[in-house]
Coordinates of C-alpha atoms and ligand atoms in Angstrom, one line a residue:
X285 CA 0.1 0.0 -0.2
X286 CA 1.4 3.4 -0.1
X287 CA -0.3 6.9 -0.8
X288 CA 0.1 8.9 -4.0
X289 CA 1.5 11.9 -2.5
X290 CA 1.3 15.5 -3.6
X291 CA 3.1 17.4 -1.5
X292 CA 2.0 21.5 -2.3
X293 CA 2.5 23.0 1.3
X294 CA 6.3 21.2 1.2
X295 CA 6.3 23.0 -2.4
X296 CA 5.1 26.3 -2.4
X297 CA 5.9 27.3 0.9
X298 CA 9.5 26.8 2.0
X299 CA 10.5 28.7 5.0
X300 CA 7.3 27.8 6.9
X301 CA 8.4 24.4 7.9
X302 CA 11.5 22.3 8.9
X303 CA 12.0 19.3 7.0
X304 CA 12.4 16.3 9.7
X305 CA 11.9 12.7 10.4
X306 CA 9.9 10.3 12.5
X307 CA 11.9 8.9 15.2
X308 CA 11.8 5.0 14.6
X309 CA 10.3 3.0 17.5
X310 CA 11.2 -0.4 19.0
X311 CA 8.4 -2.5 18.5
X312 CA 5.2 -1.2 16.3
X313 CA 2.1 -2.6 16.6
X314 CA -1.4 -1.7 14.7
X315 CA -4.0 -0.9 17.5
X316 CA -6.9 0.8 15.1
X317 CA -7.0 1.1 11.7
X318 CA -9.6 3.4 9.9
X319 CA -10.9 1.3 7.0
X320 CA -13.6 3.6 5.6
X321 CA -11.2 6.4 5.8
X322 CA -8.4 4.4 4.3
X323 CA -10.7 3.4 1.2
X324 CA -11.5 7.4 1.0
X325 CA -7.8 8.1 0.7
X326 CA -7.5 5.2 -2.3
X327 CA -5.4 3.0 0.5
X328 CA -6.5 -0.5 0.1
X329 CA -6.5 -2.0 3.6
X330 CA -6.7 -5.6 2.4
X331 CA -3.1 -5.5 0.5
X332 CA -0.7 -5.2 3.7
X333 CA -1.0 -7.3 7.0
X334 CA -1.2 -5.5 10.0
X335 CA 2.9 -5.5 10.5
X336 CA 3.4 -3.6 7.1
X337 CA 0.5 -0.9 8.1
X338 CA 2.2 -0.6 11.7
X339 CA 5.9 -0.1 10.3
X340 CA 4.3 1.9 8.0
X341 CA 2.3 4.1 10.4
X342 CA 4.7 4.6 13.3
X343 CA 7.4 5.7 10.7
X344 CA 9.6 2.7 10.8
X345 CA 9.2 1.9 7.2
X346 CA 8.8 5.4 5.4
X347 CA 5.5 5.6 2.7
X348 CA 7.0 6.3 -0.8
X349 CA 6.5 9.9 -1.7
X350 CA 6.5 11.5 1.7
X351 CA 8.5 14.5 2.7
X352 CA 7.8 14.7 6.4
X353 CA 8.1 18.5 7.7
X354 CA 7.0 20.1 11.1
X355 CA 5.4 23.2 10.2
X356 CA 5.6 26.5 12.6
X357 CA 3.0 28.4 14.0
X358 CA 2.4 30.4 16.9
X359 CA -0.9 31.0 19.1
X360 CA -3.1 32.4 21.7
X361 CA -3.2 30.2 24.7
X362 CA -5.7 31.1 27.2
X363 CA -5.5 34.5 25.6
X364 CA -1.7 34.7 26.0
X365 CA 0.4 35.0 23.0
X366 CA 3.2 32.2 22.3
X367 CA 5.1 33.7 19.4
X368 CA 6.5 29.9 18.6
X369 CA 4.4 26.7 19.2
X370 CA 4.3 24.7 16.3
X371 CA 4.8 20.7 15.4
X372 CA 6.3 19.9 18.7
X373 CA 5.6 16.4 18.2
X374 CA 3.6 16.0 14.9
X375 CA 5.0 15.7 11.1
X376 CA 2.9 16.5 8.5
X377 CA 4.1 13.7 6.0
X378 CA 2.3 15.1 2.9
X379 CA -1.1 15.4 0.7
X380 CA -3.2 13.2 -1.1
X381 CA -6.0 13.7 -3.0
X382 CA -9.0 11.3 -1.9
X383 CA -11.8 9.8 -3.8
X384 CA -14.0 12.7 -3.7
X385 CA -11.2 14.9 -5.3
X386 CA -10.4 16.9 -1.9
X387 CA -7.1 17.5 -0.9
X388 CA -6.2 15.9 2.7
X389 CA -3.1 16.3 5.0
X390 CA -1.6 12.9 6.4
X391 CA 0.5 13.9 9.1
X392 CA 1.4 12.0 12.5
X393 CA 1.2 12.8 16.0
X394 CA 3.1 11.3 18.9
X395 CA 6.4 10.7 16.3
X396 CA 9.1 12.2 18.3
X397 CA 10.7 15.7 19.4
X398 CA 11.0 17.9 16.6
X399 CA 13.4 21.0 16.2
X400 CA 10.1 23.1 17.9
X401 CA 9.6 20.6 20.5
X402 CA 10.6 23.3 23.0
X403 CA 11.8 20.5 25.7
X404 CA 8.5 18.1 24.9
X405 CA 9.3 14.4 24.4
X406 CA 7.6 14.4 21.2
X407 CA 5.8 11.2 22.1
X408 CA 2.0 10.7 22.7
X409 CA 0.3 7.8 24.9
X410 CA -2.1 5.1 23.8
X411 CA -4.9 6.4 25.9
X412 CA -4.9 10.3 24.1
X413 CA -4.9 9.0 20.7
X414 CA -7.7 6.5 21.3
X415 CA -9.8 9.0 22.3
X416 CA -9.0 11.3 19.6
X417 CA -10.3 8.4 17.5
X418 CA -13.5 8.2 19.7
X419 CA -14.4 11.4 19.7
X420 CA -13.2 12.1 16.2
X421 CA -15.4 9.8 14.5
X422 CA -18.1 10.7 16.8
X423 CA -18.0 13.6 15.3
X424 CA -17.8 12.9 12.0
X425 CA -20.9 10.4 12.6
X426 CA -22.5 13.3 13.6
X427 CA -22.2 15.4 10.4
X428 CA -19.5 17.5 12.1
X429 CA -16.6 18.7 10.2
X430 CA -13.6 17.3 12.0
X431 CA -9.9 15.6 11.4
X432 CA -9.9 12.2 11.3
X433 CA -7.5 9.1 12.9
X434 CA -6.5 6.8 10.1
X435 CA -4.8 5.0 12.5
X436 CA -3.3 4.6 15.8
X437 CA 0.2 1.9 16.3
X438 CA 1.5 1.4 19.9
X439 CA 5.1 1.9 19.8
X440 CA 6.5 -0.7 22.5
X441 CA 7.9 2.3 24.2
X442 CA 6.9 3.9 27.4
X443 CA 5.9 7.5 28.0
X444 CA 6.3 9.5 31.3
X445 CA 3.6 11.6 32.6
X446 CA 1.9 11.4 36.1
X447 CA 2.3 7.9 35.6
X448 CA 4.0 5.6 32.5
X449 CA 2.0 4.9 29.9
X450 CA 2.1 2.6 26.7
X451 CA 3.3 5.1 23.7
X452 CA 1.5 5.4 20.1
X453 CA 1.6 7.6 17.1
X454 CA -1.5 8.6 15.4
X455 CA -2.2 9.0 11.5
X456 CA -4.4 12.1 11.7
X457 CA -6.0 13.3 8.5
X458 CA -7.1 16.9 7.7
X459 CA -8.3 19.4 5.0
X460 CA -5.4 21.2 6.3
X461 CA -3.4 21.9 9.3
X462 CA -3.5 25.7 8.6
X463 CA -4.1 27.1 11.9
X464 CA -5.1 30.8 12.8
X465 CA -1.6 30.6 14.7
X466 CA 0.0 29.8 11.5
X467 CA -1.2 33.3 10.0
X468 CA 0.0 34.9 13.8
X469 CA 3.3 33.2 13.6
X470 CA 4.5 35.6 10.6
X471 CA 2.6 38.4 11.4
X472 CA 4.0 38.8 14.4
X473 CA 7.1 39.0 13.2
X474 CA 6.2 41.5 10.7
X475 CA 6.6 39.5 8.0
X476 CA 4.1 41.1 5.5
X477 CA 5.1 38.9 2.5
X478 CA 5.1 35.6 4.2
X479 CA 1.6 36.3 5.9
X480 CA 0.6 36.9 2.0
X481 CA 1.9 33.7 0.8
X482 CA 0.6 31.8 3.3
X483 CA -2.9 33.7 2.9
X484 CA -2.7 33.0 -0.9
X485 CA -1.1 29.4 -0.3
X486 CA -4.6 28.7 2.2
X487 CA -7.0 30.9 -0.5
X488 CA -6.1 28.3 -3.5
X489 CA -6.1 25.5 -1.3
X490 CA -9.8 26.1 0.5
X491 CA -11.6 29.2 -1.3
X492 CA -10.3 28.6 -4.9
X493 CA -12.7 30.8 -6.2
X494 CA -11.0 34.1 -4.3
X495 CA -7.9 33.4 -6.2
X496 CA -6.7 36.7 -7.4
X497 CA -9.9 38.3 -7.0
X498 CA -9.7 42.2 -6.0
X499 CA -10.4 42.0 -2.1
X500 CA -9.7 38.4 -1.7
X501 CA -7.7 38.5 1.7
X502 CA -10.7 40.6 3.0
X503 CA -13.4 37.6 1.8
X504 CA -11.2 34.9 2.9
X505 CA -11.5 36.2 6.5
X506 CA -15.5 36.3 5.8
X507 CA -15.2 32.7 4.5
X508 CA -12.8 31.7 7.3
X509 CA -15.8 33.1 9.8
X510 CA -18.5 31.5 7.9
X511 CA -16.8 28.2 8.6
X512 CA -16.2 29.2 12.3
X513 CA -19.7 30.1 13.2
X514 CA -20.9 27.1 11.3
X515 CA -18.8 24.4 12.8
X516 CA -19.5 26.2 16.2
X517 CA -23.0 26.3 16.2
X518 CA -22.9 22.7 15.4
X519 CA -20.4 21.9 18.2
X520 CA -23.3 23.8 20.6
X521 CA -26.1 21.8 19.0
X522 CA -24.7 18.5 20.0
X523 CA -23.1 19.8 23.5
X524 CA -19.5 19.5 22.2
X525 CA -17.0 21.1 24.4
X526 CA -13.9 21.8 22.7
X527 CA -12.0 22.8 26.0
X528 CA -9.0 24.7 24.7
X529 CA -9.8 26.8 21.9
X530 CA -6.6 28.4 21.6
X531 CA -5.8 30.1 18.2
X532 CA -3.3 27.3 17.3
X533 CA -6.1 25.0 17.5
X534 CA -8.8 26.6 15.1
X535 CA -8.4 25.6 11.8
X536 CA -8.6 27.9 8.8
X537 CA -10.6 25.1 7.1
X538 CA -13.7 25.2 9.6
X539 CA -12.9 21.5 11.1
X540 CA -13.0 20.3 15.0
X541 CA -9.0 20.0 15.6
X542 CA -7.1 19.1 18.3
X543 CA -9.2 16.4 20.4
X544 CA -7.6 17.0 23.9
X545 CA -9.6 17.8 27.2
X546 CA -12.5 18.2 24.7
X547 CA -15.9 16.5 26.5
X548 CA -19.7 16.1 25.6
X549 CA -21.8 18.1 28.2
X550 CA -24.6 15.8 29.7
X551 CA -27.1 17.7 32.0
X552 CA -27.7 21.2 30.2
X553 CA -25.7 23.9 31.5
X554 CA -24.1 26.2 29.6
X555 CA -21.2 27.5 32.4
X556 CA -20.0 23.6 31.7
X557 CA -16.3 22.6 31.7
X558 CA -14.3 19.7 31.9
X559 CA -10.6 20.6 31.3
X560 CA -8.3 20.6 34.5
X561 CA -6.6 23.8 33.6
X562 CA -9.6 25.7 32.4
X563 CA -10.1 27.3 36.2
X564 CA -11.8 30.6 34.9
X565 CA -14.3 28.9 32.4
X566 CA -12.7 30.7 29.9
X567 CA -13.8 27.5 27.0
X568 CA -16.8 26.7 28.7
X569 CA -19.6 25.6 26.6
X570 CA -21.1 29.0 26.4
X571 CA -18.5 31.0 25.5
X572 CA -17.4 29.1 22.6
X573 CA -19.2 31.3 20.2
X574 CA -17.4 34.5 21.8
X575 CA -14.0 32.3 21.8
X576 CA -14.4 32.1 18.0
X577 CA -15.2 35.6 17.7
X578 CA -11.9 36.3 19.3
X579 CA -10.0 34.2 17.8
X580 CA -10.9 35.4 14.3
X581 CA -10.6 39.2 15.6
X582 CA -6.5 37.8 16.1
X583 CA -6.9 36.3 12.3
X584 CA -8.0 39.9 11.5
X585 CA -5.2 41.4 12.9
X586 CA -2.7 39.1 11.1
X587 CA -4.1 40.1 7.7
X588 CA -4.5 43.7 8.5
X589 CA -1.5 44.2 5.7
X590 CA -3.1 42.7 3.4
X591 CA -6.3 44.3 3.5
X592 CA -5.6 47.7 2.3
X593 CA -2.0 49.9 2.2
X594 CA -3.4 52.7 4.5
X595 CA -3.4 51.0 8.4
X596 CA -6.8 52.6 9.5
X597 CA -8.9 51.5 6.5
X598 CA -7.4 48.2 6.9
X599 CA -8.7 48.3 10.8
X600 CA -12.2 49.5 9.6
X601 CA -12.2 46.8 6.7
X602 CA -11.3 44.0 9.5
X603 CA -13.7 45.1 11.7
X604 CA -16.4 45.2 9.8
X605 CA -16.4 41.9 8.8
X606 CA -15.6 40.8 12.3
X607 CA -18.7 42.7 13.2
X608 CA -20.6 40.0 10.9
X609 CA -19.7 37.4 13.2
X610 CA -22.9 37.5 15.7
X611 CA -25.1 38.1 12.6
X612 CA -23.7 34.9 10.8
X613 CA -23.4 32.7 14.3
X614 CA -27.0 33.7 15.1
X615 CA -28.1 32.7 11.3
X616 CA -26.4 29.1 12.0
X617 CA -27.6 28.7 15.1
X618 CA -31.1 29.3 14.7
X619 CA -31.0 27.0 11.8
X620 CA -29.4 24.6 14.1
X621 CA -32.3 25.3 17.1
X622 CA -35.0 24.9 14.1
X623 CA -33.9 21.6 12.9
X624 CA -33.6 20.2 16.5
X625 CA -37.0 21.3 17.5
X626 CA -38.6 19.6 14.0
X627 CA -39.1 23.2 12.4
X628 CA -38.6 24.6 8.9
X629 CA -38.3 28.6 9.5
X630 CA -41.0 28.7 6.6
X631 CA -43.3 30.6 9.3
X632 CA -42.8 32.0 12.1
X633 CA -40.2 35.0 12.7
X634 CA -36.6 34.2 14.0
X635 CA -36.9 36.2 16.8
X636 CA -39.9 34.0 18.1
X637 CA -38.2 31.0 17.0
X638 CA -34.8 32.0 19.4
X639 CA -37.2 32.6 22.5
X640 CA -39.2 29.3 21.8
X641 CA -35.6 27.7 22.1
X642 CA -34.3 29.3 24.5
X643 CA -37.4 28.8 26.8
X644 CA -36.8 25.5 26.3
X645 CA -32.9 25.5 26.9
X646 CA -34.1 27.3 30.2
X647 CA -36.8 24.8 31.0
X648 CA -33.8 21.8 31.0
X649 CA -31.4 23.9 32.8
X650 CA -33.9 24.2 35.6
X651 CA -34.8 20.9 35.3
X652 CA -31.1 19.5 35.2
X653 CA -32.0 17.5 31.9
X654 CA -29.8 15.3 30.4
X655 CA -29.0 17.8 27.1
X656 CA -28.7 14.8 24.5
X657 CA -31.4 12.6 25.8
X658 CA -34.0 15.7 26.0
X659 CA -33.8 16.6 22.2
X660 CA -34.0 13.1 21.4
X661 CA -37.1 12.5 23.7
X662 CA -38.6 15.8 22.1
X663 CA -38.7 14.1 18.5
X664 CA -40.6 11.3 20.3
X665 CA -42.9 13.7 21.4
X666 CA -43.4 14.7 17.8
X667 CA -45.1 11.7 17.3
X668 CA -47.4 11.4 20.1
X669 CA -44.9 9.8 23.0
X670 CA -43.9 12.6 25.4
X671 CA -43.4 9.9 28.0
X672 CA -39.9 9.6 28.1
X673 CA -39.6 13.4 27.5
X674 CA -41.2 13.8 30.6
X675 CA -39.3 10.9 32.7
X676 CA -36.6 13.2 32.7
X677 CA -38.0 15.8 34.6
X678 CA -39.0 15.7 38.8
X679 CA -41.2 18.6 38.4
X680 CA -43.2 19.0 34.7
X681 CA -44.9 22.1 35.0
X682 CA -42.0 24.3 32.9
X683 CA -42.3 21.3 30.5
X684 CA -46.1 21.1 30.3
X685 CA -46.3 24.7 29.9
X686 CA -43.6 24.8 26.8
X687 CA -44.9 21.2 25.0
X688 CA -48.6 23.7 24.0
X689 CA -46.4 26.2 22.5
X690 CA -44.0 23.9 20.7
X691 CA -46.8 22.0 19.3
X692 CA -48.9 25.4 18.5
X693 CA -45.8 26.6 16.5
X694 CA -45.8 23.1 14.5
X695 CA -49.1 23.2 13.8
X696 CA -48.7 26.3 12.2
X697 CA -46.3 25.1 10.0
X698 CA -48.1 21.7 9.1
X699 CA -51.1 24.5 7.9
X700 CA -49.3 25.8 5.3
X701 CA -47.3 22.4 4.1
X702 CA -49.8 20.3 2.0
X703 CA -49.7 16.7 3.6
X704 CA -52.2 14.2 3.5
X705 CA -53.2 13.7 6.7
X706 CA -51.5 15.4 10.0
X707 CA -50.2 11.9 11.0
X708 CA -47.9 11.8 8.3
X709 CA -46.8 15.3 9.0
X710 CA -46.0 14.2 13.0
X711 CA -44.5 11.2 11.4
X712 CA -42.0 13.3 9.1
X713 CA -41.5 15.8 11.7
X714 CA -40.3 13.3 14.6
X715 CA -38.5 11.4 12.1
X716 CA -36.4 14.3 10.4
X717 CA -36.0 15.0 14.4
X718 CA -34.2 11.9 15.1
X719 CA -31.8 12.5 11.9
X720 CA -30.8 15.6 13.8
X721 CA -31.1 15.2 17.7
X722 CA -28.6 11.9 17.9
X723 CA -29.5 9.1 20.6
X724 CA -25.7 8.6 21.1
X725 CA -23.0 10.8 21.8
X726 CA -19.4 9.6 23.3
X727 CA -20.5 9.8 26.8
X728 CA -17.4 10.9 29.2
X729 CA -17.5 7.4 31.3
X730 CA -17.8 4.9 28.4
X731 CA -15.4 6.6 26.8
X732 CA -13.1 6.4 29.8
X733 CA -13.6 2.9 30.5
X734 CA -12.9 2.0 26.9
X735 CA -9.7 3.9 27.1
X736 CA -8.7 2.4 30.5
X737 CA -9.2 -1.0 29.3
X738 CA -7.3 -0.5 26.4
X739 CA -4.0 1.5 28.0
X740 CA -4.2 -0.2 31.3
X741 CA -5.2 -3.9 30.2
X742 CA -4.5 -4.0 26.4
X743 CA -8.0 -5.0 25.9
X744 CA -9.5 -2.9 23.0
X745 CA -13.0 -5.0 23.1
X746 CA -14.6 -1.6 24.8
X747 CA -12.9 0.4 22.7
X748 CA -14.3 -1.3 19.6
X749 CA -17.5 -1.8 20.6
X750 CA -18.0 1.6 21.7
X751 CA -16.6 3.1 18.0
X752 CA -19.0 0.9 16.4
X753 CA -21.9 2.1 18.6
X754 CA -20.7 5.9 17.9
X755 CA -20.8 5.0 14.2
X756 CA -24.4 5.3 14.0
X757 CA -25.5 8.2 16.8
X758 CA -29.0 8.5 15.2
X759 CA -30.3 5.1 15.1
X760 CA -31.8 3.2 18.2
X761 CA -30.0 0.0 18.1
X762 CA -31.0 -2.0 21.4
X763 CA -27.3 -3.4 21.0
X764 CA -26.0 -0.1 22.1
X765 CA -28.7 1.0 24.5
X766 CA -26.1 1.2 27.6
X767 CA -24.1 4.4 25.6
X768 CA -27.3 5.9 25.7
X769 CA -27.7 6.9 29.5
X770 CA -25.9 9.7 31.3
X771 CA -23.5 9.1 33.9
X772 CA -24.2 9.3 37.6
X773 CA -24.3 12.9 38.7
X774 CA -21.5 12.2 40.8
X775 CA -19.3 10.8 38.1
X776 CA -20.1 14.1 36.1
X777 CA -19.5 16.5 38.7
X778 CA -16.0 14.9 39.3
X779 CA -15.2 14.2 36.1
X780 CA -11.8 16.3 34.5
X781 CA -10.3 16.2 31.2
X782 CA -6.4 16.9 30.4
X783 CA -4.3 18.6 27.8
X784 CA -1.0 18.0 26.3
X785 CA -1.6 14.2 26.5
Ligands
LIG946 P1 -1.9 20.6 22.1 O1 -2.1 21.1 23.4 O2 -2.1 19.6 21.4 O3 -2.2 21.7 20.7 O4 -0.5 21.3 21.3 C1 0.1 22.9 21.6 C2 1.8 23.2 21.5 O5 2.6 22.0 22.3 C3 2.1 22.5 20.1 O6 2.8 23.0 20.0 C4 2.6 20.8 20.4 O7 3.2 21.0 19.6 C5 3.3 21.1 21.6 N1 3.0 20.0 22.5 C6 2.3 19.2 23.1 N2 2.5 18.1 23.8 C7 3.9 17.9 23.0 C8 5.2 17.2 23.3 N3 4.8 16.1 24.5 N4 6.1 17.0 23.1 C9 6.5 18.5 22.2 N5 5.5 19.2 22.1 C10 4.4 18.8 22.2
LIG947 MG1 -2.4 22.1 19.2

């Protein structure tokens, strides 16, 4: 097997990376191979045995055509600027054009320290890499743009964290690894020419329609903003908390990237934070849209010299774009909320529908209801079975006051839609709601259980079963029923996730 590489970044942007080789590992063993993704990348997983894959996807035997490089980038971490981060333990092997004609980066994570590692060991542990597989594949199955894991290989080495852990290399596939921090790196050095080169490259790759147009850099900023607004609205719709929305973890391509301390919310509480280091709740669930905006402002600042020759004019142009984020996010969020409520938005004002959704969210919060199940059971209520939804609440008064308002709103929409009978409208609504309100999310206790079995006991069974379940999150498959309920509240209250693992 091999990839058919076409390494445009390495070819077109010399000076934006360091050429580097992955470290050889003593005993590579394939833990996980994503067959579906392999096929998308035009690899035939049946062509080789696990040992060949393990050698290749650990860096021991190099795939032909790979040109491994460590990319440079900077980043604002928790609001503070680090002028040099970069791939400390990652390497971009190259790019391939997938079966859909989409260019994808193939990168290693945990393949040894690079010259920009700044003292880190450059390694990764099995648990966090399998975590990236589980959450990334769950996000993909939920229909949310994300980087994906192609493979995880154990290295036969130990890595030293709070305890000694088995080491692993992850192969990550991304539409690209260009981040807000990639622009900040060159902007902070006052290198206008490199900012322009990177912007031209990113435009050609992600927004080719803008290539060479007048105002293309401003339009590029708009395009990145739209992708981020859409992405974060989707996160919010499934209760996803990224946990470390630093500017170096924000992809220009609009994919979710860097699954470190991320986790899914259980009972609805907008202030939910799981990350051990996020003491002030900067990256709490409810702050995510505002942080996306803050990060976009950092991108805008980096692009300023390209926007206009006159500095004041450049600031005015960028400010205008950034000011549009609220409207853009609100539009995407309203779209998410409407589909989750089973509404098509053809009748009813935006403000009324936002108010209806906010009232619903408030009652979830006051009732301490599980976010995922509440939405899912609302779909059941749409075709005449409100019992599961009611069972989530000890006190039904707020729900009983809200349901008739929602039903009236649905009825108003149905009155304008030609259907054969009212029963079919209800069924159609419930079905469409079940396609957007998942039954399964990666519940934190299930994820931890699967990872500790894999990491501590070398038992991949729970990981494989959970991964299979998360592949069809919108189906109520009885075989996977154990993954649907939330963890005991005591587990969630004490649950803590970690960075830099
Ligand atoms: P992350 O928290 O994974 O987004 O990483 C933030 C920065 O720290 C990036 O520049 C990483 O390359 C670097 N980094 C994280 N872990 C390690 C490690 N074990 N060795 C070297 N660099 C690391
Ligand atoms: Mg990162």
